[in-house]
CSV table of C-alpha atoms and ligand atoms in Angstrom, one decimal:
chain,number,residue,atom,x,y,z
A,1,UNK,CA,0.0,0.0,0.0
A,2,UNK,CA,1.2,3.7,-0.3
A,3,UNK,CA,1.3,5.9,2.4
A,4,UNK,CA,2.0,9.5,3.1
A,5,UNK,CA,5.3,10.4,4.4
A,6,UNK,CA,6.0,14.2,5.7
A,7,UNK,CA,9.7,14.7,4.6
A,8,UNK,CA,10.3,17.9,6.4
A,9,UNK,CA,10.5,22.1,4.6
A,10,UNK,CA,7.3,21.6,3.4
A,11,UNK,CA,8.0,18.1,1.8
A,12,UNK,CA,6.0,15.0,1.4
A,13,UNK,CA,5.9,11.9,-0.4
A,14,UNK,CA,3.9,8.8,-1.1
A,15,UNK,CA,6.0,5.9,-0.3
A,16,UNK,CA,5.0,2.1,-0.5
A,17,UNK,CA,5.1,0.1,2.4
A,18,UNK,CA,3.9,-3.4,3.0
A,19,UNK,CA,0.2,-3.8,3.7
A,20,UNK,CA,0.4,-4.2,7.6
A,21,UNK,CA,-1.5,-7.9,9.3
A,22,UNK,CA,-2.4,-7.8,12.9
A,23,UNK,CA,-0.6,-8.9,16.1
A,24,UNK,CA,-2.0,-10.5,19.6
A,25,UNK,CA,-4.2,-7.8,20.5
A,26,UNK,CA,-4.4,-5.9,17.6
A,27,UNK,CA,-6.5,-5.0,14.4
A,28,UNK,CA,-6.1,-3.5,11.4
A,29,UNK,CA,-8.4,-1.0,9.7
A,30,UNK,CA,-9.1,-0.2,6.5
A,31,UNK,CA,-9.2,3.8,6.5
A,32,UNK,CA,-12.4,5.3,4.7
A,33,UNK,CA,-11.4,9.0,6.1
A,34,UNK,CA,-8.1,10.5,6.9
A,35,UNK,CA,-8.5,14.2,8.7
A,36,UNK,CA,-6.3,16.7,7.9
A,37,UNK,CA,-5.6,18.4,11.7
A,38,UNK,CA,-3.5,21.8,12.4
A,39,UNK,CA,-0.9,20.0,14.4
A,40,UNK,CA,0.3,18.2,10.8
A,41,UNK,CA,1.4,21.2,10.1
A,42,UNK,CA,4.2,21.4,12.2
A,43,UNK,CA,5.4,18.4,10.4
A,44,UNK,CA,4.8,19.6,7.7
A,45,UNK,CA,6.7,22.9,7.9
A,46,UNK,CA,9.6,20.9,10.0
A,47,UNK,CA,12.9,22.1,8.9
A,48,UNK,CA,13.8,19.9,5.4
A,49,UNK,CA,14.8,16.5,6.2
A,50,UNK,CA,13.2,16.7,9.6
A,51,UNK,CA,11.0,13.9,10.3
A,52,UNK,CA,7.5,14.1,12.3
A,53,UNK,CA,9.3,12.8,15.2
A,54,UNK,CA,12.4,15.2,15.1
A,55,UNK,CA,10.0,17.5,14.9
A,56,UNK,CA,8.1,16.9,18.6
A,57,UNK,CA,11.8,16.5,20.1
A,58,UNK,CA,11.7,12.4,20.0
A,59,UNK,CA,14.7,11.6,17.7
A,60,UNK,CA,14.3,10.4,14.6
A,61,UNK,CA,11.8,7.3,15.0
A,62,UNK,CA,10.6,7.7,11.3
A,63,UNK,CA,9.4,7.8,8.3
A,64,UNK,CA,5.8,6.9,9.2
A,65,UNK,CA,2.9,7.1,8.0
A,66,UNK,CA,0.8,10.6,8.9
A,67,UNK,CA,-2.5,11.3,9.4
A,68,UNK,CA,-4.2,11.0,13.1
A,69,UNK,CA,-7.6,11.3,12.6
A,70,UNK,CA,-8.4,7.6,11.7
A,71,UNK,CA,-11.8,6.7,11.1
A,72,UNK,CA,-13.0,3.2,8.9
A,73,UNK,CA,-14.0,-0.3,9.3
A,74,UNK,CA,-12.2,-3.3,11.0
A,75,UNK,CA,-10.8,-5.0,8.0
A,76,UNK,CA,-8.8,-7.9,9.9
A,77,UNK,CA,-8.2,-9.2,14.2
A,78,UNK,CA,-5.9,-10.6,15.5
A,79,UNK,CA,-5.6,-13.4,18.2
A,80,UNK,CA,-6.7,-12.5,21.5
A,81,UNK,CA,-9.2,-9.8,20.2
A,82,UNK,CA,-12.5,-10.5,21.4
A,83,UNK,CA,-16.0,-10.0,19.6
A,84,UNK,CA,-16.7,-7.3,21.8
A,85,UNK,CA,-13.4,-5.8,21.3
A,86,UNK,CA,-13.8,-5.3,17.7
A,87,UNK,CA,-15.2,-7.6,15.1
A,88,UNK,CA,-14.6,-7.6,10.9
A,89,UNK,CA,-16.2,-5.0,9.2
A,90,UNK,CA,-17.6,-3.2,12.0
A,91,UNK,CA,-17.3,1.0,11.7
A,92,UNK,CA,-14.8,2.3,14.2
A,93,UNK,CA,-12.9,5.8,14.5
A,94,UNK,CA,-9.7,5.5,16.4
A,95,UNK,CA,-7.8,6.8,19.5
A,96,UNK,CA,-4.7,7.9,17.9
A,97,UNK,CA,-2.6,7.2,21.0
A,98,UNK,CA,-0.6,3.8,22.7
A,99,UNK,CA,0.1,3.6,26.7
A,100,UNK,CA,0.9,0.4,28.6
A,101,UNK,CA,-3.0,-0.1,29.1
A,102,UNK,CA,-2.7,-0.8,32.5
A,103,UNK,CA,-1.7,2.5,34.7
A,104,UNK,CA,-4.2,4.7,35.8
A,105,UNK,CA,-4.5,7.0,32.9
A,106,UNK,CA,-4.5,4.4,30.4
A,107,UNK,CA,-7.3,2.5,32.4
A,108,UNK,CA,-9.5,5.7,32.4
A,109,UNK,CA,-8.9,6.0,28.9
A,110,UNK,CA,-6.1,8.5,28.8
A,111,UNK,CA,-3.5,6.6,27.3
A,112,UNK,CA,-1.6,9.7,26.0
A,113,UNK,CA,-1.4,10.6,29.7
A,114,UNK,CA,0.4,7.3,30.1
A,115,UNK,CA,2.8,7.0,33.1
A,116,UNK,CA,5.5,5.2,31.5
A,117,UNK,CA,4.9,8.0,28.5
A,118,UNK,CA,2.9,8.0,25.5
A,119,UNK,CA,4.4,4.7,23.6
A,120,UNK,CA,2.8,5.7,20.3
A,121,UNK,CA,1.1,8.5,18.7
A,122,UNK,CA,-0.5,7.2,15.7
A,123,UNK,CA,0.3,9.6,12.8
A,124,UNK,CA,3.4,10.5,14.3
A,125,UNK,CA,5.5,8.2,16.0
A,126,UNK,CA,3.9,5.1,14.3
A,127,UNK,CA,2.6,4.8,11.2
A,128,UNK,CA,-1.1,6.8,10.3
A,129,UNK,CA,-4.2,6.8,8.6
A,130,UNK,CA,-3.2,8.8,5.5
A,131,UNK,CA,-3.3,5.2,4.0
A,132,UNK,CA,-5.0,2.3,2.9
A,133,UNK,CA,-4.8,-0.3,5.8
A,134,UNK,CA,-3.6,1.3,9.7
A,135,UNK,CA,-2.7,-1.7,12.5
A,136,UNK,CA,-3.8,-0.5,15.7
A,137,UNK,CA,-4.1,-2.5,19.3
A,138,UNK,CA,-8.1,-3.1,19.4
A,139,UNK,CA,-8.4,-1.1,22.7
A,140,UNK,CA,-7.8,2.5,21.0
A,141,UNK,CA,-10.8,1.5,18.8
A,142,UNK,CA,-14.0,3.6,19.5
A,143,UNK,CA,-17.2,3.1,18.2
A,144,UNK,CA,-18.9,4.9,15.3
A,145,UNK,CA,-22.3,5.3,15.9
A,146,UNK,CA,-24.1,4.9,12.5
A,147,UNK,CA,-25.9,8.5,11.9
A,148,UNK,CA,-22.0,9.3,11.4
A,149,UNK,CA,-20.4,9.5,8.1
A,150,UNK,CA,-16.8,8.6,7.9
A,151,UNK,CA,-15.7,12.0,7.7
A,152,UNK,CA,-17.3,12.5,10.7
A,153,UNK,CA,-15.9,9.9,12.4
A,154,UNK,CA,-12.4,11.8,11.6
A,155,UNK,CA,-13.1,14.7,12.8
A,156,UNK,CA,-14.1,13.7,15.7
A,157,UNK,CA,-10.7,11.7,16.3
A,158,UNK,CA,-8.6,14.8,16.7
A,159,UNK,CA,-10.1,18.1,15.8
A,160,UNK,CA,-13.8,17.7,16.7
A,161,UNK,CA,-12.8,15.6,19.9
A,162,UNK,CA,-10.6,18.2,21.4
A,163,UNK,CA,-12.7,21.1,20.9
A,164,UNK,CA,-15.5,18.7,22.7
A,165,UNK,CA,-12.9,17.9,25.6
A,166,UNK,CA,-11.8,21.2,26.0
A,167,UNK,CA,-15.7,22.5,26.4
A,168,UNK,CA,-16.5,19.6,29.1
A,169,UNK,CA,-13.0,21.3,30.9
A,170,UNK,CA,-14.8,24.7,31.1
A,171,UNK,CA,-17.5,23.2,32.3
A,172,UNK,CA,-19.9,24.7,29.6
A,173,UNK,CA,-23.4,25.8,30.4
A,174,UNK,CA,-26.3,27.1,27.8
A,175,UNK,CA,-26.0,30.7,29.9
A,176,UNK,CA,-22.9,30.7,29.1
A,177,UNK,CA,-21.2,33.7,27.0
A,178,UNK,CA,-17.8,31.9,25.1
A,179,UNK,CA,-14.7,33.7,23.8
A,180,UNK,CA,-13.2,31.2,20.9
A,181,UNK,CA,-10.0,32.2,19.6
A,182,UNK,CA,-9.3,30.7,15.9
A,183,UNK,CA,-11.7,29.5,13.8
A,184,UNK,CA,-9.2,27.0,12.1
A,185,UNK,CA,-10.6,23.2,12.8
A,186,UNK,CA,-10.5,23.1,16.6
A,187,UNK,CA,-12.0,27.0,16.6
A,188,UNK,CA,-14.6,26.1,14.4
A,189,UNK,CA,-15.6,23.0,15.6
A,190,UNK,CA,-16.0,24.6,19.2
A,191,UNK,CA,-18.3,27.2,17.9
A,192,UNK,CA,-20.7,24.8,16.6
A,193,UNK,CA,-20.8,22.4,19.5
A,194,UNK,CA,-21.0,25.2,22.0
A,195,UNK,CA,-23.6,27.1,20.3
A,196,UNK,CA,-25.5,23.7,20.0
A,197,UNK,CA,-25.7,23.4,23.6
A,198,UNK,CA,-26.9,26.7,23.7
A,199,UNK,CA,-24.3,28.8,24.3
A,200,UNK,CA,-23.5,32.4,23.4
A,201,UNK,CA,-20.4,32.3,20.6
A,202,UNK,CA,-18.2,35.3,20.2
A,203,UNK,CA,-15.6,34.4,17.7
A,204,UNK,CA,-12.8,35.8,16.5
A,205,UNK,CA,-10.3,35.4,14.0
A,206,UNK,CA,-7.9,37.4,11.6
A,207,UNK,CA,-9.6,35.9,8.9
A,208,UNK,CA,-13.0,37.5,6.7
A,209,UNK,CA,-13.7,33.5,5.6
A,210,UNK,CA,-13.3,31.8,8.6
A,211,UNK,CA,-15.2,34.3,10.4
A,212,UNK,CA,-17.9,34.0,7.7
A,213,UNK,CA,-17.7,30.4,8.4
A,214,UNK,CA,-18.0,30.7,11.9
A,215,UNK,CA,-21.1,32.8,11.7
A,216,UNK,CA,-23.1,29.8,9.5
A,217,UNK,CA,-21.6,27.5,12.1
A,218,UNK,CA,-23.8,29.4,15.7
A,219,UNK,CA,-21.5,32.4,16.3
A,220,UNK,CA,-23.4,35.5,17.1
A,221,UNK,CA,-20.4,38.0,17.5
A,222,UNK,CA,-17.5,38.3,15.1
A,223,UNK,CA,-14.4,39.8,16.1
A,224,UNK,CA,-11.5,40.3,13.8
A,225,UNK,CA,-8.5,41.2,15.7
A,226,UNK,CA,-7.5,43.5,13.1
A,227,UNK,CA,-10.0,45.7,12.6
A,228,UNK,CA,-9.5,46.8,16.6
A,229,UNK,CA,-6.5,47.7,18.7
A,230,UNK,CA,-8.8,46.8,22.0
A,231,UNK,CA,-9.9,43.0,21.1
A,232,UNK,CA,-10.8,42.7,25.2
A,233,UNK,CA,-12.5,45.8,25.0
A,234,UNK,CA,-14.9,45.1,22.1
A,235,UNK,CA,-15.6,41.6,24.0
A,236,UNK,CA,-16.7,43.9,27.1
A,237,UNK,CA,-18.6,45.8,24.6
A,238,UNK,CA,-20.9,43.0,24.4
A,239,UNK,CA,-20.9,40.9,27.8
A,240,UNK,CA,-22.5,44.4,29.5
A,241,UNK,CA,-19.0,45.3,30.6
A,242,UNK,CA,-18.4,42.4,32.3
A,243,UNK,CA,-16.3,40.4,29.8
A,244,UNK,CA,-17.5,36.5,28.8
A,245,UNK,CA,-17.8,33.3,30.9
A,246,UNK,CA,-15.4,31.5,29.2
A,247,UNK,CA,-12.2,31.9,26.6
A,248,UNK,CA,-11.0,29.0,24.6
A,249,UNK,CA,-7.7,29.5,22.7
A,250,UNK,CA,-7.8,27.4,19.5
A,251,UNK,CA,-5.2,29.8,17.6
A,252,UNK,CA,-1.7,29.4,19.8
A,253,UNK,CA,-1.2,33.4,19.5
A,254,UNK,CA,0.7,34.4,22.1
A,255,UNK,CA,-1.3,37.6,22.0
A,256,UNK,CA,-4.8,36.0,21.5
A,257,UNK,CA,-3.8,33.9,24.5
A,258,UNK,CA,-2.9,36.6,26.9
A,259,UNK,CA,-6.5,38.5,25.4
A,260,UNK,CA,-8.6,35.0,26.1
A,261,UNK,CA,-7.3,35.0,29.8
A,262,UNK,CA,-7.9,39.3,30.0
A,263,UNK,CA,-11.5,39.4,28.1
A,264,UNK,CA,-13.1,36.8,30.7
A,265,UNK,CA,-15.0,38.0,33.6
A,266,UNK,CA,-14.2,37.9,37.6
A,267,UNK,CA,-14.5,34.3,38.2
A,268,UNK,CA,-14.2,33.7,34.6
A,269,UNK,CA,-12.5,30.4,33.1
A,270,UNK,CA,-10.0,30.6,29.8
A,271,UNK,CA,-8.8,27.5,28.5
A,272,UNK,CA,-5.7,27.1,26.3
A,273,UNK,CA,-6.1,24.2,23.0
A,274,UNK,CA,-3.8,25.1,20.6
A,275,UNK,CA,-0.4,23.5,20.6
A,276,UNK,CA,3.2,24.9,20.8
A,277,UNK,CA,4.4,28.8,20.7
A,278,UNK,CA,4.0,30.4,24.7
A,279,UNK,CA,2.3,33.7,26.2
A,280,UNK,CA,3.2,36.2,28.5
A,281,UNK,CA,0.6,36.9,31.8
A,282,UNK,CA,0.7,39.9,34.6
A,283,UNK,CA,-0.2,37.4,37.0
A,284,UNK,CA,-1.6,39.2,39.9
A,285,UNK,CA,-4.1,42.0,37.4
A,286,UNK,CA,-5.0,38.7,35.0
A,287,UNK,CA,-5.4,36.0,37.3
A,288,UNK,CA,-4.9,35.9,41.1
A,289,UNK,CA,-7.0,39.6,41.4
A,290,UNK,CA,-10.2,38.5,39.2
A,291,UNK,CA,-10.3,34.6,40.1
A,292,UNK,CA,-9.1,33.5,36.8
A,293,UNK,CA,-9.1,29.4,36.3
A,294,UNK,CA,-6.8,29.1,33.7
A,295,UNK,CA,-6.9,25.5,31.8
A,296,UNK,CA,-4.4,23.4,29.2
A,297,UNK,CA,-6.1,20.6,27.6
A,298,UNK,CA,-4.9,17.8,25.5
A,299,UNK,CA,-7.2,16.3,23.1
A,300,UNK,CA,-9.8,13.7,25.1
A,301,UNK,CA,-9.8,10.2,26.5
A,302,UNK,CA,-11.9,7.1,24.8
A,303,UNK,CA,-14.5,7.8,26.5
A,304,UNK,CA,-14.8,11.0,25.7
A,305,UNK,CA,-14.4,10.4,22.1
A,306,UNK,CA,-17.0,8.1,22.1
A,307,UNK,CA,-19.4,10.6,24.7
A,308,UNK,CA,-19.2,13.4,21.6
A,309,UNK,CA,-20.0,10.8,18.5
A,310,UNK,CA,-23.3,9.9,20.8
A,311,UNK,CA,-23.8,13.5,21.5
A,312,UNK,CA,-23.8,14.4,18.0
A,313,UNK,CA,-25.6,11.3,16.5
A,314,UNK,CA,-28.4,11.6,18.9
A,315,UNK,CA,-28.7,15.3,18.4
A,316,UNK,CA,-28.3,15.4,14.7
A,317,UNK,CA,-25.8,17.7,14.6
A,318,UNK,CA,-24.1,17.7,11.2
A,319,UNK,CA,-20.4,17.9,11.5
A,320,UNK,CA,-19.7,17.1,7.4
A,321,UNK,CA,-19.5,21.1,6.8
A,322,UNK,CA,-16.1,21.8,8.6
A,323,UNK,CA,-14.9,19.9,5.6
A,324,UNK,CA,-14.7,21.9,2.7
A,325,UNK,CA,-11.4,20.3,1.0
A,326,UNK,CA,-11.8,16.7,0.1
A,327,UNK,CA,-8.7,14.6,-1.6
A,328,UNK,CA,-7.5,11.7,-2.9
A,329,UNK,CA,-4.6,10.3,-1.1
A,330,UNK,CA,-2.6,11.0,-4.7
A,331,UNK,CA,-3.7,14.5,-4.5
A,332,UNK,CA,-1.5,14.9,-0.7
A,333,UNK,CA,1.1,17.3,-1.8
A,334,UNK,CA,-1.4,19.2,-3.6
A,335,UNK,CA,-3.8,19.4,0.0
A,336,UNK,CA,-1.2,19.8,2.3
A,337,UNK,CA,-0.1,23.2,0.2
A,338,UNK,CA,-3.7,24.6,0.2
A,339,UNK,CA,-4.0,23.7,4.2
A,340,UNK,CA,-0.5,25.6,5.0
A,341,UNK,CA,-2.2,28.9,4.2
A,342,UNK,CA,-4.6,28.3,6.9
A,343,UNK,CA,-7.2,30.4,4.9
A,344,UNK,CA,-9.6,27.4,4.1
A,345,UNK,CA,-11.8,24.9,6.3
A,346,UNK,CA,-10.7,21.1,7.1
A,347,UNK,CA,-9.2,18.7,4.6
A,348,UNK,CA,-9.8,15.3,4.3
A,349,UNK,CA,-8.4,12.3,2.6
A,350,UNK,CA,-11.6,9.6,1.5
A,351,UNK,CA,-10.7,6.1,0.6
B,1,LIG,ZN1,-4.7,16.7,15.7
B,2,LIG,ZN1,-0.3,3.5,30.9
């Protein structure tokens, strides 16, 4: 089978590699979807000959196989697996991450939290979804409800998933006014579930299309940074002067991050999403004198993946939209050039 190989500088190639067969424990998949997230881009745009690995700090454990929002159908099990594990031809989206199974986080279904460290991140350190067939252990496999397209099902592996695990964090409420900073996948996908649960969406980004976007997908206010010097202020403007609930930051701007914590209200929650890249707080006028609960969250656990496909099956809530690229896994290079510009909505390879 070919699969797609980030080479580093922008780089990437389809290389052939054997089609994988499972293990004790393990199945494989055959992938129907392969999301495009933000975090490949910093693969993507690793320094030239830099693989994914290099790239997070882990040595060079490549080439593999990218893509880590797997979604498709059990193609194959191995021994061990039981029916109720997994069973041949069933629809399953994936956990993109490997623990020892056994410690505490990996038991709650946190295996990226693992104790003896993350063995495997799926896309990254081990080979992806941005192929044909993907060998995974049959206990990162979730469930995909069917009122769920494939697509979906990707999403909802990395992009969709965290925005959900990063609203269950702030502890989301219908009343709720939300800050949500970037409208890229994460951004976007935050909007829509919060404003389906009924809350009020203020969202901002430096872009006129994703903001656009935003607006079809629940926002009520729009806020581009650049058309104001006082981004805080103008969220004031329309929280009665007392700033919003909640701030989610989804772009990794230092600025936009230090605005997210500043534009909440006294006793107001900000949560930080996006990866990498750092931000610079006055501690005592930002936090300690308002009551600020400042929050980093890292994707979701199983469980929690598998809590949002229910939510949105049950609720009919259509996800397909925040896909507006869709490619052929020969078409990669061509993808991964129009999602570096950051201008368009998700990408997403069908197979
Ligand atoms: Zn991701
Ligand atoms: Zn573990």
């Amino acid at each position: 089978m070919k699969g797609v190989v980030f080479l580093g500088g922008r780089d990437l190639e389809l290389r052939e590699f054997p089609d994988p067969s499972p293990g004790p424990g393990e199945v494989v998949l055959e992938i129907k979807a392969s999301g495009m997230c933000g975090s490949d881009l910093k693969f993507y745009r690793a320094p030239k000959g830099q693989s994914a690995t290099a790239a997070l700090g882990l040595g060079d454990r490549g080439p593999n196989i990218a893509g880590h929002e797997p979604c498709g159908v059990v193609a194959a099990v191995g021994p061990g697996v039981t029916e109720k594990q997994a069973r041949v031809g069933q629809r399953v989206m994936q956990h993109h991450y490997r623990g020892c199974g056994v410690c505490d986080h990996c038991a709650t279904g946190w295996m990226q939290l693992c104790q003896d460290g993350v063995a495997e991140i799926y896309g990254v350190t081990g080979h992806g979804a941005h192929a044909r067939y993907m060998k995974c252990p049959a206990r990162t496999l979730v469930p995909l409800p069917d009122a769920l397209s494939f697509r979906a099902g990707a999403a909802i592996s990395c992009g969709t998933g965290t925005a959900w695990g990063a609203l269950q964090r702030l502890g989301l409420q219908g009343n709720h006014t939300i800050a949500i900073f970037g409208q890229g996948p994460v951004g976007l996908s935050a909007t829509q579930l919060a404003a389906s649960l009924g809350a009020r969406v203020i969202a901002l980004d430096t872009g006129p299309e994703r903001l656009r976007r935003a607006k079809e997908f629940g926002a009520e206010v729009l806020i581009n940074p650049k058309d104001t010097n006082d981004v805080v202020g103008a969220i004031r403007d329309v929280t009665g002067g007392r700033g919003a609930h909640l701030a989610l930051d989804a772009s990794s701007s230092p600025q936009a991050r230090a605005q997210a914590v500043r534009c909440v209200r006294t006793w107001g929650k900000a949560c930080f999403v996006g990866e990498g890249d750092s931000v610079t707080l006055d501690v005592s006028n930002d936090l300690l004198r308002r009551q600020v609960t400042l929050i980093g969250s890292w994707t979701f656990s199983t469980v929690g993946q598998a809590e949002c496909a229910r939510y949105l099956a049950e609720r009919r809530i259509d996800i397909d939209p925040l896909f507006t690229h869709e490619w052929r896994l020969d078409q990669a290079e061509e993808a991964y050039r129009l999602f570096d510009t950051q201008t368009t909505g998700k990408g997403v390879f069908l197979m």
